[in-house]
CSV table of C-alpha atoms in Angstrom, one decimal:
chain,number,residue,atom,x,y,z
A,1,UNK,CA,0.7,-33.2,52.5
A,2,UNK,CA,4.5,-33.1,52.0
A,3,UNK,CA,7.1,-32.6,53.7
A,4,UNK,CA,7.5,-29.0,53.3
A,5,UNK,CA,4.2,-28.6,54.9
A,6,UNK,CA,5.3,-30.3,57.9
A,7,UNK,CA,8.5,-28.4,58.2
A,8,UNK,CA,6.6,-25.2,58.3
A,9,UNK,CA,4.0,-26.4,60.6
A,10,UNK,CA,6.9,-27.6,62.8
A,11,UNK,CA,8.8,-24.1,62.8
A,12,UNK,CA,5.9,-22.5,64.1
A,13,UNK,CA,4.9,-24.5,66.6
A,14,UNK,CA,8.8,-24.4,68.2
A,15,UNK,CA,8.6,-20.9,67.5
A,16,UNK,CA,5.4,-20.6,69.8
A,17,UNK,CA,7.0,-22.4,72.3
A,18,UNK,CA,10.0,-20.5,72.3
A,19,UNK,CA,8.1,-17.4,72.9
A,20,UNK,CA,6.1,-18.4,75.5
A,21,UNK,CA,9.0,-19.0,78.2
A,22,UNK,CA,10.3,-15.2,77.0
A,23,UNK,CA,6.4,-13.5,78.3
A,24,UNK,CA,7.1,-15.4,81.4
A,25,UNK,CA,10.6,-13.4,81.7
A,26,UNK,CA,9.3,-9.9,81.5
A,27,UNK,CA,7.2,-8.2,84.0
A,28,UNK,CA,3.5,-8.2,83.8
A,29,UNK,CA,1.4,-4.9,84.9
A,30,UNK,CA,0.8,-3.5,87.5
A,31,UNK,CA,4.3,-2.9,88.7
A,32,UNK,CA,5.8,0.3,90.5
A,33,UNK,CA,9.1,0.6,87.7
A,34,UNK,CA,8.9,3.4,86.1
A,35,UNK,CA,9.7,3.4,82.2
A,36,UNK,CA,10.4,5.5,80.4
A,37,UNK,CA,11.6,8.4,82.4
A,38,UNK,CA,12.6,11.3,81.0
A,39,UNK,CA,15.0,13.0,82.9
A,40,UNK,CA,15.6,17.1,83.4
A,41,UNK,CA,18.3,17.3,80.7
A,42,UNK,CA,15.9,14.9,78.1
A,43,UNK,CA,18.0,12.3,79.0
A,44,UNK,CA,15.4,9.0,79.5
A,45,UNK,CA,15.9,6.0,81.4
A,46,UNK,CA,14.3,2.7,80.5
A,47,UNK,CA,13.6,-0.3,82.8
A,48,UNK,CA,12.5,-3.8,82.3
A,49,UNK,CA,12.2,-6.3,84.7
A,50,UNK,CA,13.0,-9.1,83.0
A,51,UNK,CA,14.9,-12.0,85.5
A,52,UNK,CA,15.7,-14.9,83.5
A,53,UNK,CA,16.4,-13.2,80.2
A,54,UNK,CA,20.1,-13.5,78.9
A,55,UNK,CA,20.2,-10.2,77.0
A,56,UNK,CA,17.7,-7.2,76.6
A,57,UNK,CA,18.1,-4.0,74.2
A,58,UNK,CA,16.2,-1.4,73.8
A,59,UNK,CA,15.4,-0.4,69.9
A,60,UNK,CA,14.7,3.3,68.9
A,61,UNK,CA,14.1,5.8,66.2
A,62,UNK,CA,16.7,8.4,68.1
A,63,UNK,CA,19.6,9.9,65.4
A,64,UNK,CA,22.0,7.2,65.0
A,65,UNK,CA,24.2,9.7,64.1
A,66,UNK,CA,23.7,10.6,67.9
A,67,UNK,CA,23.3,6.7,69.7
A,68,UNK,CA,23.1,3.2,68.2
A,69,UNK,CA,19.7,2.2,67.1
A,70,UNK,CA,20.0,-0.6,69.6
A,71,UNK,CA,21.2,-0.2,72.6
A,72,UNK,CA,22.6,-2.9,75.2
A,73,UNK,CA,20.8,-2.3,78.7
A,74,UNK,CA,22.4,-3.5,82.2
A,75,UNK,CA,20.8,-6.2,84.7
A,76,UNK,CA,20.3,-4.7,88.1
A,77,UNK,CA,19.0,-7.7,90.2
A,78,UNK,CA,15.5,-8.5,88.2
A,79,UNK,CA,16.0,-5.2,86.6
A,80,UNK,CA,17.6,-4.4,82.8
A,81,UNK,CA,18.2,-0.1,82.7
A,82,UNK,CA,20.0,1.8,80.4
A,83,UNK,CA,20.2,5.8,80.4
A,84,UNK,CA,19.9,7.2,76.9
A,85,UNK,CA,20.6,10.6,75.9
A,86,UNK,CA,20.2,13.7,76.0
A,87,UNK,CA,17.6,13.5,73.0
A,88,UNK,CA,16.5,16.2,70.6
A,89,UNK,CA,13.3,17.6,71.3
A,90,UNK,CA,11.0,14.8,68.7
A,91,UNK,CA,8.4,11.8,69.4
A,92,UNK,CA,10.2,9.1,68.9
A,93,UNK,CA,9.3,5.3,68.6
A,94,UNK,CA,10.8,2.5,70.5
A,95,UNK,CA,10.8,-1.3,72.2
A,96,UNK,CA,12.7,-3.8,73.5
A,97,UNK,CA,14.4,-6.9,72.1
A,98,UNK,CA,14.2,-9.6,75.1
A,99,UNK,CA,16.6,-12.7,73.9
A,100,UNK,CA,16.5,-11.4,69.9
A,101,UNK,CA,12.5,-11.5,70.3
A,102,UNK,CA,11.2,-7.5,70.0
A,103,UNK,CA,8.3,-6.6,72.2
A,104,UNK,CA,6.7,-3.3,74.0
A,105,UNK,CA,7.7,-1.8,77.3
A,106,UNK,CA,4.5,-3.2,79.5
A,107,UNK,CA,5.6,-0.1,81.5
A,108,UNK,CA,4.2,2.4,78.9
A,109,UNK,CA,0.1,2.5,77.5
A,110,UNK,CA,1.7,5.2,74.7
A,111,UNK,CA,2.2,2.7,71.8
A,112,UNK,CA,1.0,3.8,68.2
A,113,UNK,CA,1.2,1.5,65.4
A,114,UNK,CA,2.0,1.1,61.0
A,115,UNK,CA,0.7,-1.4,59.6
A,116,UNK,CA,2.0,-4.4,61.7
A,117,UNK,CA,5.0,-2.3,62.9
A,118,UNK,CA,3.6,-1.8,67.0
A,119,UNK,CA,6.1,0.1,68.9
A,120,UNK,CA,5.9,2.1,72.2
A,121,UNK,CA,6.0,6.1,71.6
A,122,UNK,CA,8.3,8.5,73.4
A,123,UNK,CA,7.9,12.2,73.9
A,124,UNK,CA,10.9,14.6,74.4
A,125,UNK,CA,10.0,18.1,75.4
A,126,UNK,CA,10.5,20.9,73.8
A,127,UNK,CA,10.0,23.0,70.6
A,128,UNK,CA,9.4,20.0,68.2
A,129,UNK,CA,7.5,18.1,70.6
A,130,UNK,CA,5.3,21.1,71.1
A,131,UNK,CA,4.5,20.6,67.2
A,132,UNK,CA,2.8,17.3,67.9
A,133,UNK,CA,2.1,17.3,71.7
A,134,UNK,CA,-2.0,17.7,72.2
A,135,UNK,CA,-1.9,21.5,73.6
A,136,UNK,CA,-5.0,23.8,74.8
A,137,UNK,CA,-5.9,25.3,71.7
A,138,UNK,CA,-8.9,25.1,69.7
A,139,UNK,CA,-9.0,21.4,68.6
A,140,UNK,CA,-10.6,20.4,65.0
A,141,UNK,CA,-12.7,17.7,64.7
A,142,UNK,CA,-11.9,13.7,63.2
A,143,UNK,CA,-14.5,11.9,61.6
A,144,UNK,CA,-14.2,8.5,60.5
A,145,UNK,CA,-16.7,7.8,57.2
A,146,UNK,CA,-17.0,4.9,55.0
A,147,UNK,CA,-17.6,6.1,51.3
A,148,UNK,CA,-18.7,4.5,47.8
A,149,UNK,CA,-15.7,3.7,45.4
A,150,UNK,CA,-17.1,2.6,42.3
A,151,UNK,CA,-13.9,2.8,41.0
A,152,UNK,CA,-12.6,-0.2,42.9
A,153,UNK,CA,-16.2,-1.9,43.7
A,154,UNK,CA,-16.1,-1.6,47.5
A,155,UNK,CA,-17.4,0.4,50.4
A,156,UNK,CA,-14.4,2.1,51.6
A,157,UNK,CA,-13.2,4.2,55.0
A,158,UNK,CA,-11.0,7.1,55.3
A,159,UNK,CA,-10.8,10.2,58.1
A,160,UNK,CA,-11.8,14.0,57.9
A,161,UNK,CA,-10.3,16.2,59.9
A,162,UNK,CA,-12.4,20.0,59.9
A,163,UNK,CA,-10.7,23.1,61.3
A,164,UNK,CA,-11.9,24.5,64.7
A,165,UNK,CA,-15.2,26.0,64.3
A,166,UNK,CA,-16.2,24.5,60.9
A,167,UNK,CA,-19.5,23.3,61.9
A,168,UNK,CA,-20.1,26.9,63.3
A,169,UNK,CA,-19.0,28.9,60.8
A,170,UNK,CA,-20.5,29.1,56.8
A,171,UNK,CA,-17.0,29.8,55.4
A,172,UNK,CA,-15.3,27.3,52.6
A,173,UNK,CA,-12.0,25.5,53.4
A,174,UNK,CA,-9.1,24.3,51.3
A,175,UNK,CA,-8.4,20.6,51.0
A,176,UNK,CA,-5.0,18.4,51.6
A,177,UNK,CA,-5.1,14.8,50.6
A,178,UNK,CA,-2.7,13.1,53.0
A,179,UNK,CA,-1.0,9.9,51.8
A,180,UNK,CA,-0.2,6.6,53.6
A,181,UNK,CA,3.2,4.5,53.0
A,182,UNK,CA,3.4,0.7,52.0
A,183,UNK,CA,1.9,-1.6,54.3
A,184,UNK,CA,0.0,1.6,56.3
A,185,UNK,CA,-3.6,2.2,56.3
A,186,UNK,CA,-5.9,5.3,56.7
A,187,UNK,CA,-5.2,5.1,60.8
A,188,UNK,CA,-1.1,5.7,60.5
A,189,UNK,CA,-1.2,9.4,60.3
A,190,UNK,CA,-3.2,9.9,62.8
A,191,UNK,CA,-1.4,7.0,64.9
A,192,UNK,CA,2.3,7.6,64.8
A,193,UNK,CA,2.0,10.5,62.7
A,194,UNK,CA,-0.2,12.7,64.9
A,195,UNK,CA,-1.6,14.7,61.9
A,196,UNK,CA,-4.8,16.0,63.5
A,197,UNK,CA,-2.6,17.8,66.1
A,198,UNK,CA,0.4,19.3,64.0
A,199,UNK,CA,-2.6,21.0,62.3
A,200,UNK,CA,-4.2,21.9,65.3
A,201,UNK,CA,-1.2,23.6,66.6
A,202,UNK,CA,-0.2,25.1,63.3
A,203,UNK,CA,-3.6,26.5,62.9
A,204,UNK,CA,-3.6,28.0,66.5
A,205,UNK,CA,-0.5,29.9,66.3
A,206,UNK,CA,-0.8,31.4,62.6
A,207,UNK,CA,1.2,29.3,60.8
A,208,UNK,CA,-0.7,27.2,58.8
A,209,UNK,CA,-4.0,28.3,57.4
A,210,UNK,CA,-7.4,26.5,58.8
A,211,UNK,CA,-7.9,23.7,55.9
A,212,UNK,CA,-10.2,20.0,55.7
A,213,UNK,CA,-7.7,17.2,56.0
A,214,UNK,CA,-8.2,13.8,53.9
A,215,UNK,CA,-6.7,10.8,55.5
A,216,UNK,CA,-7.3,7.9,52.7
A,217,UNK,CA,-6.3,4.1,52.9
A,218,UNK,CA,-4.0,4.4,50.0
A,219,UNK,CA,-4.2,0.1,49.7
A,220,UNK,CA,-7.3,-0.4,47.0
A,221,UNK,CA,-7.2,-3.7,48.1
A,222,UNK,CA,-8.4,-3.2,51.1
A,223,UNK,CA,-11.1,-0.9,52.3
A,224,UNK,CA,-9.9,-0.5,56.0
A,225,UNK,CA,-7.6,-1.0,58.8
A,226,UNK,CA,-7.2,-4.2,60.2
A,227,UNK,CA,-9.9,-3.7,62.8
A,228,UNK,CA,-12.4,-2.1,60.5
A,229,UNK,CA,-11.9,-5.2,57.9
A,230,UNK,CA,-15.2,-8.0,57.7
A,231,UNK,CA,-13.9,-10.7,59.8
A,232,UNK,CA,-13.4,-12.8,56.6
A,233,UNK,CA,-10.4,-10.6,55.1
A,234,UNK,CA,-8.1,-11.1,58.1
A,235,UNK,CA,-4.8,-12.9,57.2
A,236,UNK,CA,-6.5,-13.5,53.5
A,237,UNK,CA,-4.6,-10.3,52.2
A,238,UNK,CA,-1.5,-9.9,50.2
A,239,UNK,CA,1.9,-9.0,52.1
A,240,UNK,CA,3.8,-6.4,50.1
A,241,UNK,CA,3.2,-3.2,48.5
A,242,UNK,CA,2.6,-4.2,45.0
A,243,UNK,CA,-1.3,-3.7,44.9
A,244,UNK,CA,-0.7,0.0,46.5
A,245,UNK,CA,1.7,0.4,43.1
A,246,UNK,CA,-0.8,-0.9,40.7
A,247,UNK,CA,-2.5,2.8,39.8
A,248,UNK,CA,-5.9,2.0,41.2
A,249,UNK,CA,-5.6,4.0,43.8
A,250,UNK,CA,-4.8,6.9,41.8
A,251,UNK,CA,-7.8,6.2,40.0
A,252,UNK,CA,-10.2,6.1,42.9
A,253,UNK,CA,-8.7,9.2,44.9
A,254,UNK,CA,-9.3,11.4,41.8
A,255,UNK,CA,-12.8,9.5,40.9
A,256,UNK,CA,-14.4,8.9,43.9
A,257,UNK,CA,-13.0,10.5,47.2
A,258,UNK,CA,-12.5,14.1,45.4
A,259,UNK,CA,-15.7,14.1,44.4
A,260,UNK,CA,-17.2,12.9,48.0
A,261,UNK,CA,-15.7,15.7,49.7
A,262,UNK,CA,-16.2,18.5,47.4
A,263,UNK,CA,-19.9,17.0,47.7
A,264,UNK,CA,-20.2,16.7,51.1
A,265,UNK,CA,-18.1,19.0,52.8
A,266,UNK,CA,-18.0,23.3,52.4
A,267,UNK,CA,-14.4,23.5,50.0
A,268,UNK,CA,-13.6,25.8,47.6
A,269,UNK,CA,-13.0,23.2,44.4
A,270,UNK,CA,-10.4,24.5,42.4
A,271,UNK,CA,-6.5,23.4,41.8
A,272,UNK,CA,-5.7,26.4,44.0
A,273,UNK,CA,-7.2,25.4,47.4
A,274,UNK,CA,-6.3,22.0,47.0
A,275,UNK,CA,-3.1,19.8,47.9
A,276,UNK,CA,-1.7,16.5,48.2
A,277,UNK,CA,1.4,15.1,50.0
A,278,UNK,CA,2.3,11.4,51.1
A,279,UNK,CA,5.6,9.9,52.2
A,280,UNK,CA,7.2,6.3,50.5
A,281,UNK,CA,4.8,4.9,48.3
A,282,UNK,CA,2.5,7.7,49.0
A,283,UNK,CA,4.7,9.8,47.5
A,284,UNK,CA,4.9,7.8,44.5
A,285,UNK,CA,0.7,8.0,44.4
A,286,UNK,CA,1.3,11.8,45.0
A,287,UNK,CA,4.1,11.6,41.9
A,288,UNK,CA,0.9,9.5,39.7
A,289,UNK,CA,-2.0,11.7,40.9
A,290,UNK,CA,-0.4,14.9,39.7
A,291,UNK,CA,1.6,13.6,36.8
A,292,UNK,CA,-2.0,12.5,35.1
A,293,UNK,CA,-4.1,14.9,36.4
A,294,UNK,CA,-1.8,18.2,35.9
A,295,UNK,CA,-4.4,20.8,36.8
A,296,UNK,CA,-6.1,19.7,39.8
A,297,UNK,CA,-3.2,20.5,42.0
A,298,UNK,CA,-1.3,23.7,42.9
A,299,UNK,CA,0.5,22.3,45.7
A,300,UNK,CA,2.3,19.2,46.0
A,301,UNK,CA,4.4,17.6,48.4
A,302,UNK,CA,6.6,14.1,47.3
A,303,UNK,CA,8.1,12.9,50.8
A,304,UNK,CA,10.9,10.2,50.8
A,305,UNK,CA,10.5,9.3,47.7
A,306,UNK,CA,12.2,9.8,44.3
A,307,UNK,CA,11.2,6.7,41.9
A,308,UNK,CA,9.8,7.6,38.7
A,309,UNK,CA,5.9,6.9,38.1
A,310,UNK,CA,5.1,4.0,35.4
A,311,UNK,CA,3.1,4.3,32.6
A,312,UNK,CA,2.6,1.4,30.5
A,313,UNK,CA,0.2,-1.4,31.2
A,314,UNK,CA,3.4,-3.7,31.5
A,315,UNK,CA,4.1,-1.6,34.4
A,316,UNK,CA,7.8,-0.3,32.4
A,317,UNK,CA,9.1,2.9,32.3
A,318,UNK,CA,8.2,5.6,29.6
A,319,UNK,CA,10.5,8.1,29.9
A,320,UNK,CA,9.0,10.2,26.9
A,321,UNK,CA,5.9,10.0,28.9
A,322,UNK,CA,6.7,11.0,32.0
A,323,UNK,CA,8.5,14.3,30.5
A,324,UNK,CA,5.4,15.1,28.5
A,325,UNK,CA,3.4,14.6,31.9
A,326,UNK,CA,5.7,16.9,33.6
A,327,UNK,CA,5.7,19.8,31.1
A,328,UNK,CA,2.0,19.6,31.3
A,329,UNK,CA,2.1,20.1,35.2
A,330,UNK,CA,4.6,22.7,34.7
A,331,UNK,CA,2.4,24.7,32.4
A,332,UNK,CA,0.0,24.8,35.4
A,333,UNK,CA,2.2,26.3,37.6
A,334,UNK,CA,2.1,24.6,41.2
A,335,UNK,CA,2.4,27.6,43.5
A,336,UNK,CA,4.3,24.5,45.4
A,337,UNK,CA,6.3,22.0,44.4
A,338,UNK,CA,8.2,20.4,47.2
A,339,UNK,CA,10.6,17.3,47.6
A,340,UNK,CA,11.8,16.0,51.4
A,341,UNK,CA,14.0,13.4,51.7
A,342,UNK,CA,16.8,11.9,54.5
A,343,UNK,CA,20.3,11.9,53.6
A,344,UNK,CA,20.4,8.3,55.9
A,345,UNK,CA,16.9,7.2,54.0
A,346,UNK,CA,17.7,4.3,51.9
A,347,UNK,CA,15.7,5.6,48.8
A,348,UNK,CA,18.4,8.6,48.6
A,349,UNK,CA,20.1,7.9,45.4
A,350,UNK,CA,16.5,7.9,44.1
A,351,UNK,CA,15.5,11.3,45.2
A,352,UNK,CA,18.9,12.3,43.1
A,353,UNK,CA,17.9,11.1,39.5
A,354,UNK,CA,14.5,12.6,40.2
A,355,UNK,CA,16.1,16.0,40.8
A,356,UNK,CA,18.7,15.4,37.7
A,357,UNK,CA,15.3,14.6,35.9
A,358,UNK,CA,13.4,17.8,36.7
A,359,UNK,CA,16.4,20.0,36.9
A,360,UNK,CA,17.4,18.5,32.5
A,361,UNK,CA,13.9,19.8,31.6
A,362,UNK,CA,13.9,22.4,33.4
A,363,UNK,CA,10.8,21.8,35.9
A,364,UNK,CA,10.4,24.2,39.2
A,365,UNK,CA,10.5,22.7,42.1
A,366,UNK,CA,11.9,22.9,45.9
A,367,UNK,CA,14.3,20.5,47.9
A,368,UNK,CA,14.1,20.0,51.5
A,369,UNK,CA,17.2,17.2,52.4
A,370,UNK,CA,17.4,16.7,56.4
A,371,UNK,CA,19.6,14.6,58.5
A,372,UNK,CA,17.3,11.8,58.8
A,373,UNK,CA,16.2,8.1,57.8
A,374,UNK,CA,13.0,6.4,56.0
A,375,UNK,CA,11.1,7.3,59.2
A,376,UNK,CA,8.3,8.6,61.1
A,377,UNK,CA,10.7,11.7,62.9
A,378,UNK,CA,11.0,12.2,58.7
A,379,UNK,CA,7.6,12.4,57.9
A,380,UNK,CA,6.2,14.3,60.9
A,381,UNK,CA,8.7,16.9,60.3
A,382,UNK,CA,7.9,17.1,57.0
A,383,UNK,CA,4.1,17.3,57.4
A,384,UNK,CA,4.7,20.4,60.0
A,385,UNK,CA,6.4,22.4,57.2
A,386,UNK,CA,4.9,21.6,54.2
A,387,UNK,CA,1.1,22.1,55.5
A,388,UNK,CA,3.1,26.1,56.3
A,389,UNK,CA,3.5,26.7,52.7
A,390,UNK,CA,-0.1,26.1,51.7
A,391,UNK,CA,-2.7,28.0,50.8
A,392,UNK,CA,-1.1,31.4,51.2
């Protein structure tokens, strides 16, 4: 073995070491501190007790336009607190960074996770909250079903959510195929991005018609989350999001899981009860899917994304292509065509040329831009108004 080796072994066995003194610091459950507390006025106090760190901050998803992303909190005796706010009503995500080393509040069970990203969630009352808060209405149900792909050779998992009273009622639904980012899996949108309950609550007070959910793992090489994987695929995977760009996917969504549910599930199989959204590199999927398949949608939702689709094996650009593509889909005539992006979301300039793009050949579509990042508060929001504009 060389030297290289060793060097690496050596960093992370000093790096375990150096974490293990940090665990001591901060408090262990149970403990009476309360954290986090959400004030009257949505202002929310956090608390750590933490008594031989040097420095704690605590991290969140709040509008930096509004506070700092990280926040310095004050040593009270044992005790780091800071006071945050007033917050917009939103569910936020958040944790704290003990010595430069991120971790969760071990005052809070509400953590939701992306991929590897494992954060604590916060709730701030009020009208958007409501959107995503589990109310008393009528709740649909969530399956969890593992499905043949012959397209990629695997067994593979993904949710279903059916409206209230499906299994009591005869009646065929409309579909939405919900899309995953890079590095997510088919749990994320029900996770951090509480899917199953913005249509719950949609449903329940009119807004958004009752409709079958598909929650896919947009990864085809993987067939799972991380806890669902055979033992023998953990930490064997690739890092990155360069298989979820390879066009398999899109191969397999249109091949196999269309065809599953239209099997197995009461829908009404045409391109006008059907739709498909997904934010990042779900949105780039959604961008493939209906560029190649131009009458199988009506409505289509491209969230925080604007990068062109490829077409050549070589994985270049065919510009040619892609307009050809997009006539075709505009002689079909999506009843909605809908971009979102963040005017703070780092892929911004991309959502530009896409719009220069559609707007030179004259292709129909509708721009949602929102103060906002490359973020979960993003593509909740997003998700609560496009699933309005379907299947009216």
């Amino acid at each position: 073995m060389n030297k290289a080796f060793f060097s690496i072994q050596r960093l992370i066995i000093l790096g375990i070491f150096a974490v293990i003194p940090l665990l001591t610091h901060a408090q262990r459950r149970p403990s009476n501190i309360i954290s986090p507390e959400v004030l009257s006025d949505n202002s929310v106090i956090f608390r750590l007790k933490a008594p031989n760190a040097h420095a704690v901050e605590v991290s969140g998803t709040w509008p930096s336009s509004l506070f700092k992303n990280n926040i310095p909190m004050i040593k009270k005796d044992s005790v780091y607190e800071v006071q945050v706010g007033p917050l917009p009503s939103d569910m936020y995500e958040y944790e704290f960074i003990i010595d430069g080393i991120p971790t969760l509040d071990p005052n809070s069970s509400m953590v939701t996770r992306d991929g590897a990203w494992i954060q604590n969630r916060l709730m701030i009352p009020g009208t958007q909250a409501d959107t995503y808060d589990e109310k008393n209405v009528p709740h649909g149900d969530l399956k969890a079903l593992w499905y043949n792909s012959p397209s990629l050779g695997a067994e593979r998992r993904m949710f279903v959510y059916t409206p209230p009273n499906y299994d009591k009622s005869k009646k065929n639904y409309p579909v939405l195929y919900l899309l995953h980012g890079g590095g997510g899996d088919e749990e994320v949108w029900l996770s951090r991005g509480r899917a199953n309950y913005i249509i719950d609550n949609l449903i329940a007070s009119g807004k958004a018609e009752p409709m079958i959910v598909v929650i896919t793992n947009g990864n085809p090489l993987t067939p799972a989350a991380p806890l669902d994987r055979p033992a023998s695929m953990q930490n064997k995977l690739p890092v990155g999001i360069n298989s979820m760009a390879s066009g398999k996917f899109e191969e397999s969504l249109v091949k196999d899981v269309i065809p599953y549910i239209e099997k197995n599930y009461r829908v009404i199989a045409d391109a006008d009860h059907r739709a498909i959204t997904g934010f990042s590199m779900g949105g780039y999927q959604t961008q493939n899917i209906t560029n190649s398949n131009p009458t199988k949608f009506k409505y289509i939702g491209v969230m925080s994304m604007g990068l062109f689709s490829t077409f050549r094996n070589d994985g270049g650009y065919n510009k040619e292509e892609h307009i050809k593509q997009l006539k075709e889909l505009q002689k079909n005539n999506p009843k909605v065509y809908w971009v979102a992006m963040g005017k703070q979301d780092f892929l911004y300039d991309s959502a530009i040329k896409l719009k220069a793009l559609y707007d030179g050949i004259g292709f129909k579509y509708t721009y949602r831009e929102n103060e906002g990042r490359h973020d979960w508060n993003a593509w909740r929001l997003y998700l609560s108004e496009f699933s309005q504009m379907l299947f009216k």
